[in-house]
XYZ file of C-alpha atoms in Angstrom:
311
model
C -9.978 -15.319 4.181
C -6.767 -16.788 5.923
C -6.527 -16.401 9.610
C -4.442 -13.563 11.069
C -1.185 -15.165 11.992
C -0.522 -15.873 15.505
C 3.083 -17.384 16.172
C 4.460 -18.898 19.437
C 8.133 -18.727 19.738
C 8.183 -21.278 22.636
C 9.678 -24.187 20.679
C 11.821 -22.035 18.316
C 14.917 -23.758 19.501
C 13.616 -27.185 19.372
C 12.111 -29.601 16.922
C 9.510 -27.274 15.649
C 11.804 -24.525 14.570
C 11.351 -25.311 10.758
C 7.728 -24.923 11.231
C 7.916 -21.713 13.264
C 10.494 -20.211 10.703
C 7.968 -21.107 7.979
C 5.144 -19.484 9.758
C 7.252 -16.169 10.240
C 8.262 -16.344 6.604
C 4.738 -16.567 5.532
C 3.561 -13.783 7.792
C 6.386 -11.521 6.588
C 5.649 -12.317 2.897
C 1.928 -12.275 2.963
C 0.713 -10.151 5.826
C 3.380 -7.867 6.940
C 2.002 -8.360 10.584
C 1.939 -11.205 13.116
C 1.251 -11.754 16.590
C 3.833 -13.327 18.917
C 3.326 -15.478 22.031
C 6.039 -16.768 24.213
C 8.430 -14.156 23.118
C 10.481 -14.173 26.248
C 9.101 -10.990 28.157
C 7.592 -12.185 31.224
C 3.714 -11.811 31.704
C 4.094 -10.220 35.206
C 6.304 -7.445 33.674
C 3.783 -6.814 30.889
C 1.073 -6.494 33.470
C 3.126 -3.840 35.228
C 3.764 -1.851 32.054
C 0.003 -1.974 31.392
C -1.121 -0.846 34.830
C 1.324 1.913 35.000
C 0.525 3.250 31.697
C -3.288 3.299 32.399
C -2.607 4.974 35.709
C -0.409 7.619 33.795
C -3.074 8.194 31.379
C -5.793 8.559 34.171
C -3.707 10.919 36.234
C -1.940 13.039 33.551
C -3.497 12.839 30.301
C -7.376 12.213 30.565
C -8.210 15.744 31.431
C -6.036 17.178 28.654
C -7.727 14.968 26.077
C -11.038 16.039 27.334
C -10.078 19.733 26.994
C -8.808 19.032 23.516
C -12.111 17.265 22.483
C -13.971 20.390 23.901
C -11.780 22.870 22.266
C -12.247 21.305 18.869
C -15.887 20.532 19.306
C -15.245 17.016 18.365
C -18.197 15.430 20.371
C -21.135 16.414 18.164
C -19.358 15.854 14.825
C -21.448 15.867 11.665
C -18.842 15.614 9.097
C -16.017 13.187 8.842
C -12.911 14.490 10.302
C -9.768 13.668 8.049
C -6.980 15.897 9.450
C -6.622 14.509 12.966
C -7.021 11.347 15.114
C -8.951 10.363 18.341
C -5.826 9.553 20.270
C -3.904 10.785 23.357
C -0.097 10.153 22.912
C 3.413 10.789 24.042
C 6.719 9.668 22.742
C 9.765 8.150 24.447
C 13.088 8.139 22.743
C 15.560 5.420 23.752
C 18.415 5.285 21.098
C 20.667 6.885 20.159
C 19.904 8.866 23.318
C 17.290 8.620 25.810
C 14.687 11.497 26.421
C 13.176 9.765 29.368
C 14.558 12.114 31.956
C 12.956 15.009 30.155
C 9.361 13.798 29.940
C 7.363 15.609 32.556
C 4.781 13.910 34.818
C 6.359 10.298 34.520
C 6.239 8.637 38.143
C 9.749 7.186 39.181
C 8.456 3.694 38.843
C 6.966 4.228 35.396
C 10.078 5.731 34.106
C 12.198 2.815 35.453
C 9.670 0.112 33.977
C 9.738 1.795 30.564
C 13.394 2.001 30.373
C 13.482 -1.693 31.191
C 10.783 -2.509 28.748
C 12.829 -0.768 25.929
C 15.862 -3.082 26.598
C 13.651 -5.975 26.546
C 11.978 -4.937 23.200
C 15.369 -3.920 21.511
C 16.607 -7.395 22.270
C 13.403 -8.986 20.708
C 13.665 -6.636 17.714
C 17.344 -7.764 17.036
C 16.320 -11.329 17.537
C 13.471 -11.106 14.992
C 15.719 -9.383 12.548
C 18.043 -12.319 12.591
C 15.319 -14.738 12.128
C 14.259 -12.603 9.042
C 17.901 -12.891 7.796
C 17.844 -16.599 8.166
C 14.579 -16.743 6.113
C 15.917 -14.494 3.478
C 19.267 -16.318 3.136
C 21.135 -13.254 4.357
C 24.092 -13.605 6.814
C 23.273 -13.225 10.412
C 23.452 -9.781 11.485
C 22.910 -8.217 8.025
C 19.664 -6.310 8.888
C 21.115 -4.979 12.135
C 24.068 -3.769 10.361
C 22.067 -2.181 7.477
C 20.124 -0.152 10.264
C 23.195 0.796 12.077
C 24.673 4.018 10.358
C 27.332 5.682 12.329
C 25.472 5.770 15.724
C 23.424 2.710 15.919
C 19.561 2.346 15.392
C 16.997 4.932 16.246
C 14.623 3.263 18.729
C 11.498 4.952 20.324
C 8.076 4.191 21.711
C 4.717 5.947 21.166
C 2.506 5.466 24.052
C -1.192 5.806 22.924
C -4.582 5.820 24.592
C -7.743 5.811 22.493
C -10.553 6.861 24.798
C -14.251 5.982 24.097
C -15.558 7.998 21.248
C -19.071 9.112 20.761
C -18.878 9.402 16.878
C -16.606 6.481 15.602
C -18.028 6.857 12.039
C -16.840 10.360 11.824
C -13.167 10.111 13.188
C -10.529 7.403 13.122
C -8.557 6.534 16.404
C -5.542 6.706 13.835
C -5.929 7.183 10.012
C -4.643 4.456 7.577
C -0.864 4.516 7.100
C 2.193 2.367 6.617
C 4.977 2.765 9.054
C 8.044 4.445 7.748
C 10.711 2.655 9.682
C 12.085 -0.722 10.302
C 10.246 -3.298 12.672
C 7.540 -2.195 14.976
C 6.730 -4.194 18.260
C 3.185 -3.337 19.775
C 1.914 -4.118 23.209
C -1.753 -3.576 23.141
C -4.777 -3.587 25.178
C -6.047 -7.242 25.780
C -9.640 -6.256 26.061
C -10.515 -3.390 23.595
C -9.921 -4.012 19.878
C -9.522 -1.599 17.284
C -6.280 -2.075 15.317
C -6.973 -3.225 11.458
C -4.754 -4.080 8.657
C -5.533 -4.044 4.863
C -5.199 -7.483 3.432
C -6.396 -8.162 -0.135
C -8.461 -5.042 -0.305
C -10.328 -6.000 3.094
C -9.742 -4.528 6.482
C -9.035 -7.376 8.974
C -8.979 -6.971 12.836
C -5.796 -7.675 14.584
C -7.140 -9.769 17.526
C -6.239 -8.366 21.054
C -4.573 -11.223 22.863
C -3.306 -11.112 26.445
C 0.568 -10.701 26.866
C 1.127 -10.785 23.050
C 3.514 -8.579 21.069
C 2.225 -7.395 17.669
C 4.821 -7.350 14.988
C 4.677 -5.226 11.819
C 7.035 -4.417 9.176
C 7.939 -0.765 8.063
C 8.675 0.595 4.730
C 12.552 0.194 5.284
C 12.306 -3.679 5.313
C 10.190 -3.553 2.090
C 13.187 -1.634 0.426
C 16.053 -3.863 1.924
C 14.198 -7.076 0.802
C 13.609 -5.466 -2.654
C 9.698 -6.080 -1.882
C 9.968 -9.546 -0.813
C 8.511 -8.434 2.446
C 5.919 -5.671 2.434
C 4.899 -2.887 4.613
C 1.107 -2.904 5.280
C -1.465 -0.268 5.589
C -3.230 -0.246 8.960
C -5.465 2.069 10.916
C -7.203 2.189 14.365
C -10.923 2.354 14.695
C -12.229 4.428 17.439
C -14.678 2.609 19.827
C -17.590 3.726 21.689
C -16.971 1.493 24.723
C -13.695 1.288 26.664
C -10.336 2.938 26.377
C -7.756 1.197 24.323
C -3.971 1.125 25.319
C -1.204 0.883 22.707
C 2.405 1.017 23.207
C 4.206 0.848 19.890
C 7.973 0.723 19.726
C 9.719 1.482 16.497
C 13.271 -0.202 15.960
C 14.311 1.935 12.904
C 17.595 2.740 11.116
C 19.963 5.419 12.311
C 19.286 8.587 10.814
C 22.400 8.581 8.543
C 21.942 4.800 7.543
C 22.007 4.319 3.752
C 19.100 2.141 2.901
C 18.958 0.087 -0.305
C 18.036 -3.312 -1.413
C 20.296 -6.193 -0.075
C 22.314 -7.135 -3.406
C 21.716 -10.931 -2.457
C 17.995 -10.234 -2.985
C 18.143 -8.271 -6.272
C 17.518 -11.379 -8.548
C 16.757 -9.636 -11.894
C 16.089 -5.827 -11.000
C 16.420 -3.568 -8.180
C 12.918 -2.443 -7.412
C 13.548 0.242 -4.938
C 15.880 3.233 -4.590
C 18.947 3.986 -2.330
C 18.633 6.778 0.086
C 19.504 8.189 3.451
C 17.073 7.133 6.070
C 16.687 10.709 7.461
C 15.831 11.973 4.047
C 12.911 9.388 3.830
C 11.674 10.438 7.180
C 11.574 14.150 6.188
C 9.298 13.164 3.142
C 7.142 10.869 5.308
C 6.475 13.514 7.918
C 4.266 15.309 5.402
C 2.831 12.489 3.418
C 2.282 9.751 6.299
C -1.338 9.252 5.620
C -0.893 8.789 1.797
C 0.153 5.820 -0.257
C 3.607 4.615 0.133
C 4.578 4.208 -3.638
C 4.855 7.730 -4.367
C 7.294 8.239 -1.500
C 9.474 5.374 -2.967
C 9.149 7.268 -6.376
C 10.289 10.455 -4.922
C 13.196 8.981 -3.282
C 14.069 7.264 -6.789
C 13.960 10.656 -8.418
C 16.507 12.142 -6.030
C 18.711 9.083 -5.821
C 22.243 10.104 -5.854
C 25.534 8.113 -6.015
C 25.491 7.151 -2.480
C 27.937 4.415 -1.540
C 26.499 1.161 -0.885
C 27.357 0.407 2.750
C 29.048 -2.978 3.074
C 26.310 -4.330 5.482
């Protein structure tokens, strides 16, 4: 099987640009995932994010998770659990408005660092979207505009910890799913693995690498590219040893953005429907852990005469 794509952006603006752009194209078309090195976010800053995230979990969330495990009797599982995940999470919203001030228990330094991290990731997401445009033959800024709606993109972060699990064969860290949104940027634990994606019917490990950012494509990019790029099913396997940190940031369309295949990418047939992003998210909320194709079909069935945005 082909090796999971790891791409360095270090020489993107030099003589290796064509090679790097081809690596990105191949990863988007054939994997829906890739791991980025030399992405422009300083290593020392990522070390600070990791340290503060792990401190926050220890101080504010570990005990809560232990109580949840006890209350649900998850330690001595005999049968497989299919309706919950072995994870401890909280969510930060950045755009269109931040909820950072409302999250309890966040230390001042952690709040400040996560705000800065969001800005760096937002910039990286928009740079990547423009690289995708270049590879797809779309004008620069097309994808950003397609995501914009009336108030700009939606951007948020899911901070997760996956504690050691006594019965990893009975419960997933996170059940298999595709991501509903646009482009996802993941800063994950460099020591403890667990993330897997489905490639050609086989589960493939996403290798933990220090200071990397893992990129994956959501359902909306599949729609806008008319299937040229695909969102890919992935999951997290619970581990018996070591707690795994995962900080996933979702750069998604604005809630009222009208999503549809880019006319330039509809060669013979438009394969995907046109819909309002918020309507898709409402449908996804109840069907996250099911196949994506019926979601697209359901949106097609309710397709209306929405105006095509001049993105």
